[in-house]
mmCIF file of C-alpha atoms in Angstrom:
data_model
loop_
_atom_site.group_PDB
_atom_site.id
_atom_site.type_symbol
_atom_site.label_atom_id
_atom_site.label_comp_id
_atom_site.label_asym_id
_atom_site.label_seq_id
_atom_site.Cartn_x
_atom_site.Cartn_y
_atom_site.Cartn_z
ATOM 1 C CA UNK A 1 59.995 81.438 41.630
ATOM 2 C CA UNK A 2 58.787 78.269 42.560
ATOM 3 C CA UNK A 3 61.298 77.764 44.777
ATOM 4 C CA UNK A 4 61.020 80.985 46.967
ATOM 5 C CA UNK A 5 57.761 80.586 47.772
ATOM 6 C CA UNK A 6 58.684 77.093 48.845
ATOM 7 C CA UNK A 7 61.453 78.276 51.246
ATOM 8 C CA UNK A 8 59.071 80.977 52.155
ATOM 9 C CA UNK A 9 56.564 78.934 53.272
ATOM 10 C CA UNK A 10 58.756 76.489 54.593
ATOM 11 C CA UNK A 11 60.057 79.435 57.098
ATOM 12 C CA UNK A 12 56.885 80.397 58.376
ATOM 13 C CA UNK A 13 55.705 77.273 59.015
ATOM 14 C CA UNK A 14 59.504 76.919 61.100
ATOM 15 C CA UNK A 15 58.492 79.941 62.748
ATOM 16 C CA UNK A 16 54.473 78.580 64.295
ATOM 17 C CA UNK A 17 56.436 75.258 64.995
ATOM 18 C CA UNK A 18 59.178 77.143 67.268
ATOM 19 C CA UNK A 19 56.748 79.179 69.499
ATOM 20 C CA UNK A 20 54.761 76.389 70.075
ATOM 21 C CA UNK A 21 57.582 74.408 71.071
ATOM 22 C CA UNK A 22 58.766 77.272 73.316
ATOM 23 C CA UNK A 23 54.989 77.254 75.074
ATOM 24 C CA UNK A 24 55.075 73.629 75.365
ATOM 25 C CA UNK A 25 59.243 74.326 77.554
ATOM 26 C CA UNK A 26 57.421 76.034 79.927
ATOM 27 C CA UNK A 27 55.781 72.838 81.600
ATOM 28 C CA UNK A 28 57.640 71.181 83.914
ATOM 29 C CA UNK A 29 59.482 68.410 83.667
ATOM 30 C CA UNK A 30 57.976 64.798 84.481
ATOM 31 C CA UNK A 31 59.615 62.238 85.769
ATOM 32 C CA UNK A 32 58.831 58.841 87.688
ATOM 33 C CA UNK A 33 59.085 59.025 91.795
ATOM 34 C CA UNK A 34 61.871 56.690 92.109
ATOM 35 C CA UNK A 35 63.491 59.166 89.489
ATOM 36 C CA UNK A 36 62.728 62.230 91.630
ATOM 37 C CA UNK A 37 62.951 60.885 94.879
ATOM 38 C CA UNK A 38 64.930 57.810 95.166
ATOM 39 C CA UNK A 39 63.419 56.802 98.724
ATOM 40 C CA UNK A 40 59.848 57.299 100.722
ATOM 41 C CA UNK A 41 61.896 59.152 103.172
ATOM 42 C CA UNK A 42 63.008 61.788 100.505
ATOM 43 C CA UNK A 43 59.695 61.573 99.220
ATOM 44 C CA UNK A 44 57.835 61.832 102.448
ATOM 45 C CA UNK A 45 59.786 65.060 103.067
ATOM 46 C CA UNK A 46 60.294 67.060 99.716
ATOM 47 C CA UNK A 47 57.072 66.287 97.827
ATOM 48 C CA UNK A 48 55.357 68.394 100.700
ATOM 49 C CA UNK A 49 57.850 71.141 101.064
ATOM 50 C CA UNK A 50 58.640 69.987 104.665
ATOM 51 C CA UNK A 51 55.222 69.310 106.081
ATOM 52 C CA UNK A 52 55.270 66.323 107.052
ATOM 53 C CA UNK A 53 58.891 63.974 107.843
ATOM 54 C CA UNK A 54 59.044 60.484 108.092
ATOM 55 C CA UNK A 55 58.701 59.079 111.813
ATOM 56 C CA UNK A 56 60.266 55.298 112.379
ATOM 57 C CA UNK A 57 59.359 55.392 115.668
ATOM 58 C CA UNK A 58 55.451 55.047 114.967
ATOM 59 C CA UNK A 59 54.494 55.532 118.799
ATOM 60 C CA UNK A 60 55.176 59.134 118.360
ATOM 61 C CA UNK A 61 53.471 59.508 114.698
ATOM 62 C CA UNK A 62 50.408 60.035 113.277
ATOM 63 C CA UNK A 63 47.906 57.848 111.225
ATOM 64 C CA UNK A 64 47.275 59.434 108.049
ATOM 65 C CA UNK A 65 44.386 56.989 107.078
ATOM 66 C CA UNK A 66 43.209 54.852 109.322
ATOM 67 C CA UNK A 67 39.904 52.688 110.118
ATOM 68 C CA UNK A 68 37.374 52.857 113.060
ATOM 69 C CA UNK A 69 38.358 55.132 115.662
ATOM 70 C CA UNK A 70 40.890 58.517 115.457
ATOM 71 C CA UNK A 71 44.015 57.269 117.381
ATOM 72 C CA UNK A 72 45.171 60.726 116.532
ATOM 73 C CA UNK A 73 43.735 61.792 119.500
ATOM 74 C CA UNK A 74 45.483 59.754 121.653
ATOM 75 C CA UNK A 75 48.929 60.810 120.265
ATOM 76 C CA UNK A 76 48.489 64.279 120.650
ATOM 77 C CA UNK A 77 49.280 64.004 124.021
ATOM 78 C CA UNK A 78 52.076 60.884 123.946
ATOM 79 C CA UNK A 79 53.607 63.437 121.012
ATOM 80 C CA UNK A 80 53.343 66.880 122.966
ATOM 81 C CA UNK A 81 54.602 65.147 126.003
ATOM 82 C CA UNK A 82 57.829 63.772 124.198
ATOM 83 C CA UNK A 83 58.823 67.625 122.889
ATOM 84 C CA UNK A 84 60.874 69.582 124.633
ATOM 85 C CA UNK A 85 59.278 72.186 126.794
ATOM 86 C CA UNK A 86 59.727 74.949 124.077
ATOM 87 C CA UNK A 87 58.682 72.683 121.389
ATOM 88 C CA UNK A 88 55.547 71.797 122.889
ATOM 89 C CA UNK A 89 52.209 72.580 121.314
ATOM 90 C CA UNK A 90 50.620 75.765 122.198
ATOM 91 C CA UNK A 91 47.578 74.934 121.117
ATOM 92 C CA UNK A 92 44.560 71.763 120.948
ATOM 93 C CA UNK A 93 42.333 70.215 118.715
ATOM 94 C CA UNK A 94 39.177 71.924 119.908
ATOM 95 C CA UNK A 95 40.100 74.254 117.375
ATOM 96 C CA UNK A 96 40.951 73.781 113.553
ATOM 97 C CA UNK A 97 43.769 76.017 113.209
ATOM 98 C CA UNK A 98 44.269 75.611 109.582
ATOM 99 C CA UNK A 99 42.253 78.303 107.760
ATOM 100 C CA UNK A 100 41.521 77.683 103.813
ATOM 101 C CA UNK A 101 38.641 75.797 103.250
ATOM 102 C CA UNK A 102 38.641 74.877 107.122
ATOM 103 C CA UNK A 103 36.180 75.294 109.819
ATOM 104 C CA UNK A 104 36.654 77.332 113.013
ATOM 105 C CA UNK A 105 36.099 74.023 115.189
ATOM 106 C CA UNK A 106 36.133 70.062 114.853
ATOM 107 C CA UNK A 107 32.548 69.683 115.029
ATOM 108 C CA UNK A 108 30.462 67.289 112.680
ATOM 109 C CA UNK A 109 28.242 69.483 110.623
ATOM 110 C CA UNK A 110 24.428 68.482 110.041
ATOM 111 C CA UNK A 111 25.001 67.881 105.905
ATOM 112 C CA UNK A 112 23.152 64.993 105.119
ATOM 113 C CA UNK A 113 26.651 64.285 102.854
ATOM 114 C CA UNK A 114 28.124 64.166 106.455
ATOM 115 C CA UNK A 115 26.271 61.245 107.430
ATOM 116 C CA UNK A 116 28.449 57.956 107.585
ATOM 117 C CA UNK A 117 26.674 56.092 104.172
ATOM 118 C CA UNK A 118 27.463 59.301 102.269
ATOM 119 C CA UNK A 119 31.047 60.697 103.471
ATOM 120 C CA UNK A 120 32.929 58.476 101.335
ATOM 121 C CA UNK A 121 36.282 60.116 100.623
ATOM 122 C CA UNK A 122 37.009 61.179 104.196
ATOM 123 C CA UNK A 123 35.049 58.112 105.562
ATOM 124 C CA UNK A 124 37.638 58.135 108.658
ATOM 125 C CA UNK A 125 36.485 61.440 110.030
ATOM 126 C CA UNK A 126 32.858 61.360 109.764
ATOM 127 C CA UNK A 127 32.589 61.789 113.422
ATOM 128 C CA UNK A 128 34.758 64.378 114.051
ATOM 129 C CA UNK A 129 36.600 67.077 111.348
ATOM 130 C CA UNK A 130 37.752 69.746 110.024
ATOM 131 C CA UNK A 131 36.267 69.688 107.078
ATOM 132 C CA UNK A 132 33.421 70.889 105.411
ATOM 133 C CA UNK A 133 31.292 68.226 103.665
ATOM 134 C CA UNK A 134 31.166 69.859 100.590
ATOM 135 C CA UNK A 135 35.060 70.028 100.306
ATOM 136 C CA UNK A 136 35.415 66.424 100.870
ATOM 137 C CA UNK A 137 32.229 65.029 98.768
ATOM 138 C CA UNK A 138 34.537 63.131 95.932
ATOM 139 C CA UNK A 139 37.949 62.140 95.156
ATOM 140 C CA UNK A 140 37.281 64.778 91.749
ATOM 141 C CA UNK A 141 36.164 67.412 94.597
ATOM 142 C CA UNK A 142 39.521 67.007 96.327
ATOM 143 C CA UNK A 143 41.894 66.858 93.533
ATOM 144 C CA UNK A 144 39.823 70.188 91.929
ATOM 145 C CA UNK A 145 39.587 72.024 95.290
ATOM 146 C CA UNK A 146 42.669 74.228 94.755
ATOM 147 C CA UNK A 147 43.027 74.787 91.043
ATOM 148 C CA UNK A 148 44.545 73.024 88.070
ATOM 149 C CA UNK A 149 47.839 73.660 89.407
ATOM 150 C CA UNK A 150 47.449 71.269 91.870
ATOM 151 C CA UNK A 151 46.497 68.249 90.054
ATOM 152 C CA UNK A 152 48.490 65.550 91.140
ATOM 153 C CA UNK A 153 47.995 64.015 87.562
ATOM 154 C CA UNK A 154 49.310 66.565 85.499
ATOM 155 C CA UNK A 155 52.260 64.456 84.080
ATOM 156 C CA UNK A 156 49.566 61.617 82.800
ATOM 157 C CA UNK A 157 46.871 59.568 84.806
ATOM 158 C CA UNK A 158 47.984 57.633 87.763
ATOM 159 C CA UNK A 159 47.181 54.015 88.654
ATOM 160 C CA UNK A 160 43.938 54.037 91.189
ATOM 161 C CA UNK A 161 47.119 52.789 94.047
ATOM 162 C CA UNK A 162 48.620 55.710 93.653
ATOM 163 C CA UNK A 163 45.946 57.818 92.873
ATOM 164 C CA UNK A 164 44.364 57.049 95.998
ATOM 165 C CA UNK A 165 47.145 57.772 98.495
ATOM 166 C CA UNK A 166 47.206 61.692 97.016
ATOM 167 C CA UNK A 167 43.292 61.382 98.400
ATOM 168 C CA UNK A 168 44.159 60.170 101.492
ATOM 169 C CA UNK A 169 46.446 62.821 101.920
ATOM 170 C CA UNK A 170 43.919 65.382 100.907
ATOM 171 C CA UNK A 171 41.434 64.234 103.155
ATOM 172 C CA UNK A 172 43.995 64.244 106.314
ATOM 173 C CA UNK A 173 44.864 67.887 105.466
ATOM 174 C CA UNK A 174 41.477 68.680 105.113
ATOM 175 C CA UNK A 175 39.936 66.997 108.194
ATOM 176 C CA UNK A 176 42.549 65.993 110.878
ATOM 177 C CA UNK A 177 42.091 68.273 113.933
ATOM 178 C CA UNK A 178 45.930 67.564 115.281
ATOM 179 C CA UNK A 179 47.167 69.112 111.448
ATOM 180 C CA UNK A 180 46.678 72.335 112.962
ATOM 181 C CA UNK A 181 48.985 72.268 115.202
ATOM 182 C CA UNK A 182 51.519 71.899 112.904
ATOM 183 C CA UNK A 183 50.479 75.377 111.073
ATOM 184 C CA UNK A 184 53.588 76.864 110.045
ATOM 185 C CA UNK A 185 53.149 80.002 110.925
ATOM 186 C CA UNK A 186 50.996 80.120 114.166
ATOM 187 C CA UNK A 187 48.240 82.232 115.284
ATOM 188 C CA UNK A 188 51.211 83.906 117.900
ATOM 189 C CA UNK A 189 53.438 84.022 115.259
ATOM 190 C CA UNK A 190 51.478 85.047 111.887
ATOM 191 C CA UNK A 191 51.679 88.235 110.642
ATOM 192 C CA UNK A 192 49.045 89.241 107.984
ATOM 193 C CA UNK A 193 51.361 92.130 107.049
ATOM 194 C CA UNK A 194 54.262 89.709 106.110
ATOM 195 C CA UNK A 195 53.496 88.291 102.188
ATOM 196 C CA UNK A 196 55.679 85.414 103.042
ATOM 197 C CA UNK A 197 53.291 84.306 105.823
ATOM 198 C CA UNK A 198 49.990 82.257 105.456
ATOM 199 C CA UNK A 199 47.601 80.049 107.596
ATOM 200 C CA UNK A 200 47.080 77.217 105.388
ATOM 201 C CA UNK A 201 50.659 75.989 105.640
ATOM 202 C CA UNK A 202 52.214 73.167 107.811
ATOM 203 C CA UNK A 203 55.208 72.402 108.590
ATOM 204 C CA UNK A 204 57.388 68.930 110.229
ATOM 205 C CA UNK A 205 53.922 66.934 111.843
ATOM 206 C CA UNK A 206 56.013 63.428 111.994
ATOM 207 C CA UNK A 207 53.545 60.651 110.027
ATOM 208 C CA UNK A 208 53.931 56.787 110.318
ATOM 209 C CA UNK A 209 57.238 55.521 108.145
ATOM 210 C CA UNK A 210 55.241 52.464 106.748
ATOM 211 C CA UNK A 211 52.144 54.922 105.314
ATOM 212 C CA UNK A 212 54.995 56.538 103.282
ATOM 213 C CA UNK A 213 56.825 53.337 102.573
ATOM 214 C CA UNK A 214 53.671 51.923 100.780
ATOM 215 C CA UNK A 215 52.925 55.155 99.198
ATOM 216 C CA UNK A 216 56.588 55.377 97.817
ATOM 217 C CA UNK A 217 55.753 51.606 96.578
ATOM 218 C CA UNK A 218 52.742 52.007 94.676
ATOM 219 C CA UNK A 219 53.648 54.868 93.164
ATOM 220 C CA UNK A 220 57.632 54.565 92.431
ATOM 221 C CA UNK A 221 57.187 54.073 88.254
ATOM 222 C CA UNK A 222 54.412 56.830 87.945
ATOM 223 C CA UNK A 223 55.223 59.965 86.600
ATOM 224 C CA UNK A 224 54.905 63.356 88.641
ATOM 225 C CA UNK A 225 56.644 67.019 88.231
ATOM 226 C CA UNK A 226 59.979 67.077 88.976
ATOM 227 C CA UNK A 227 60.512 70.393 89.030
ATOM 228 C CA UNK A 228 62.574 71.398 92.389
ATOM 229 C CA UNK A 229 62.717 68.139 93.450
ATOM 230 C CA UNK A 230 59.289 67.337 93.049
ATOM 231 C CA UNK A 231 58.187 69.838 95.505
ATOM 232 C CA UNK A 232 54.075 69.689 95.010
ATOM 233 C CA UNK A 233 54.106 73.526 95.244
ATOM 234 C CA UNK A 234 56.637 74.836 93.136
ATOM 235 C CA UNK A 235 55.328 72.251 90.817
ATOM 236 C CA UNK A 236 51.836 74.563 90.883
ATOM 237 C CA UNK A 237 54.011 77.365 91.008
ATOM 238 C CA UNK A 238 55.381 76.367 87.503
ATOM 239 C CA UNK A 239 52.016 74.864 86.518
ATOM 240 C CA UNK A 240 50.157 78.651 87.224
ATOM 241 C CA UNK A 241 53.379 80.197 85.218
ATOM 242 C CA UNK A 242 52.931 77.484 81.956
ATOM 243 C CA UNK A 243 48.651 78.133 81.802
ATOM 244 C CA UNK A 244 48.937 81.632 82.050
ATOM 245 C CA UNK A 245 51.476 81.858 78.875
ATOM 246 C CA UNK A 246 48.941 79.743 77.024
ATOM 247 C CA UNK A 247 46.379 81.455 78.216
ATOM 248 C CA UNK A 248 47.765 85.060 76.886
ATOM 249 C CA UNK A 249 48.803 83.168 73.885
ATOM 250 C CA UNK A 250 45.299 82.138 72.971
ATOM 251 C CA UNK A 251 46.391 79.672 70.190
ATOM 252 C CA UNK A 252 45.610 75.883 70.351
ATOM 253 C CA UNK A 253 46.968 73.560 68.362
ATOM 254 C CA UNK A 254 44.602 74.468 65.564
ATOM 255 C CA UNK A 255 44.712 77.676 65.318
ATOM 256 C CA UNK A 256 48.164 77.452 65.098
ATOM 257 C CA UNK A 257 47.981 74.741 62.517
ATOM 258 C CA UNK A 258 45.378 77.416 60.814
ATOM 259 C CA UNK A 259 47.849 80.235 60.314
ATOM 260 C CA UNK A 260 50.466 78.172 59.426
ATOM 261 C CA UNK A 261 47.853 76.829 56.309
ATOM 262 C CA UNK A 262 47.066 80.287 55.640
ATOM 263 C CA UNK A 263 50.240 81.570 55.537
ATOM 264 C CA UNK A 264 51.188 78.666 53.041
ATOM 265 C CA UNK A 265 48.090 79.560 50.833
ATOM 266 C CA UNK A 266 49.414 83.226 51.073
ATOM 267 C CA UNK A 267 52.777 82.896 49.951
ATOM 268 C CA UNK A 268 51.920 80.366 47.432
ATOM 269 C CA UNK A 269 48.891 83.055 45.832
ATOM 270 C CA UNK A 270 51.550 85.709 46.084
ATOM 271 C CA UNK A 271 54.262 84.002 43.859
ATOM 272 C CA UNK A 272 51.395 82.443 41.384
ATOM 273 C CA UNK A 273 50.886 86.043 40.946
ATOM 274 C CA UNK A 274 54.088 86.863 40.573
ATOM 275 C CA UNK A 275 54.923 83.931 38.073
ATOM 276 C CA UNK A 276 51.989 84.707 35.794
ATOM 277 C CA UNK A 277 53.142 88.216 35.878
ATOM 278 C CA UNK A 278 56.681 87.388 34.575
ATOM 279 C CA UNK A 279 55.202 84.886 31.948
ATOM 280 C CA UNK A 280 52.444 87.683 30.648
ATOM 281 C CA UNK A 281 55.851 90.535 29.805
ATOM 282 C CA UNK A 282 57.872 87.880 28.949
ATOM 283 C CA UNK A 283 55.716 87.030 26.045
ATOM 284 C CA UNK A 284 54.882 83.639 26.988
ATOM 285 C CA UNK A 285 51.374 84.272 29.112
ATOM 286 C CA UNK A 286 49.684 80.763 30.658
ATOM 287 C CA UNK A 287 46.360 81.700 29.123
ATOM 288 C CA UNK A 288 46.363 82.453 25.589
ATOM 289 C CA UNK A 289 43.756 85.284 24.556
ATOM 290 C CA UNK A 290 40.584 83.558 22.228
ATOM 291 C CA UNK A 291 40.114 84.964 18.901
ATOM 292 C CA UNK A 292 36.273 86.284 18.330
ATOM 293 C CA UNK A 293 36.413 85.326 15.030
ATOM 294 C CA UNK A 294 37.625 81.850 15.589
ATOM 295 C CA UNK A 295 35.048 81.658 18.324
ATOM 296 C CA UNK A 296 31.481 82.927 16.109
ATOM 297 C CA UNK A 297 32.930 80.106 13.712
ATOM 298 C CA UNK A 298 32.292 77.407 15.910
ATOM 299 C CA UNK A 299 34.092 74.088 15.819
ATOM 300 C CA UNK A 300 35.523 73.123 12.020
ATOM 301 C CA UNK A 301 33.044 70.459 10.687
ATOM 302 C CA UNK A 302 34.556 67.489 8.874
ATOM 303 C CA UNK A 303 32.779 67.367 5.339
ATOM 304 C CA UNK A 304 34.600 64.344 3.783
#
């Protein structure tokens, strides 16, 4: 009897263990960048599902950080007048064409978290963004602006190098004026009715080859989601997918440790039951019945 309720316990336990372990599949895979990438190239132009690509010749790409004064402004015009004429931008930076968190136009706001000893993050644009101030007020503010999903730590903390690249790609996306124009699908070409369309997205603005190159190099033996090649948003994709299942699941880790306790307490009170049961009509109970008599006697007293 002993021994079922063992096995039985044994089993349930096997069973709490195995849909834990099928909650925890759901995450995506992590592996390092040099794993997932191989190259800053690669990296440059997967991690960001095709926004940006990796530009060698650097007089016809854009800063993504920088110091002192936009030159982003200058190469809006060296760019457009490089493209071919139906390849040329259709529209400028006195607009911010990028519409999430964006404003309508590239003018500095009067936030006193605008002013140049308190924008921090975004230091670059101070003078001139897209961005609110409140968007851009920390590195925390950044990295929580879109959700959980979009943590670029999820597979483990990153080194403050590599950390600080993902903000300085956050802040460009948020601020630069000239990202706009590289809005995936256009104002003339968006359709509101199409689900597949948006106008956050960007798509194929060229950026400097040695920003990338030093990104890829500080952060080559971190860890990130290598889920479809490390794109960044099927990564959230998977990320909304594996919180939602835990979510509906409701268990942590203790309650799951919990039921598997009680369920061992359970099966183990069901077959003590059971034993003393057998024992009582088999004629050998565990507790013998106390004789009254015996018991008004009181203990035998020694009289020798």
């Amino acid at each position: 009897m002993i021994k079922f309720t063992t096995l039985l316990a044994l089993v349930a336990i096997a069973l709490l263990v195995s849909v834990s372990a099928d909650d925890h599949d759901e995450e995506p895979e992590c592996k390092t960048f040099k794993e997932i990438y191989g190259d800053a190239k690669t990296m440059a132009e997967q991690m960001w599902n095709g926004a940006f690509t990796y530009e060698t010749n650097e007089n016809l790409a854009y800063d993504m950080w920088f110091n002192g004064e936009n030159p982003n402004e200058a190469k809006v015009t060296a760019i457009n007048n490089s493209l071919p004429a139906g390849e040329k931008y259709q529209y400028d930076t006195d607009q911010c064409h990028l519409e999430y968190f964006h404003k309508d136009a590239p003018v500095v706001d009067d936030h006193p978290h605008h002013q140049p000893d308190s924008f921090k993050e975004c230091l670059p644009w101070r003078k001139r963004a897209c961005c609110t101030s409140d968007t851009v007020l920390s590195a925390d503010k950044l990295k929580e602006g879109y959700g959980e999903e979009f943590h670029w730590d999820r597979c483990g903390p990153l080194s403050p190098a590599c950390e600080r690249f993902f903000v300085q790609e956050a802040c460009f996306y948020e601020c630069e004026p000239a990202a706009g124009l590289y809005r995936k699908f256009p104002e003339h070409v968006y359709d509101p009715t199409d689900e597949a369309h948006n106008e956050w997205q960007m798509h194929g603005m060229p950026i400097k080859a040695s920003f990338w190159d030093d990104w890829f190099a500080a952060c080559r033996d971190e860890k990130f989601c290598a889920h479809d090649g490390g794109d960044y948003f099927s990564c959230a994709a998977q990320y909304v997918i594996a919180d939602e299942a835990a979510g509906d699941n409701s268990l942590g880790a203790g309650a799951i440790a919990g039921i598997a306790i009680a369920c061992v307490f359970g099966v183990a009170a069901t077959g003590f039951a059971l034993f003393m049961i057998f024992r009582e009509r088999s004629g050998q109970p565990v507790f013998q019945p106390l004789n009254r008599d015996d018991a008004r006697k009181g203990p035998e007293v020694d009289t020798a």
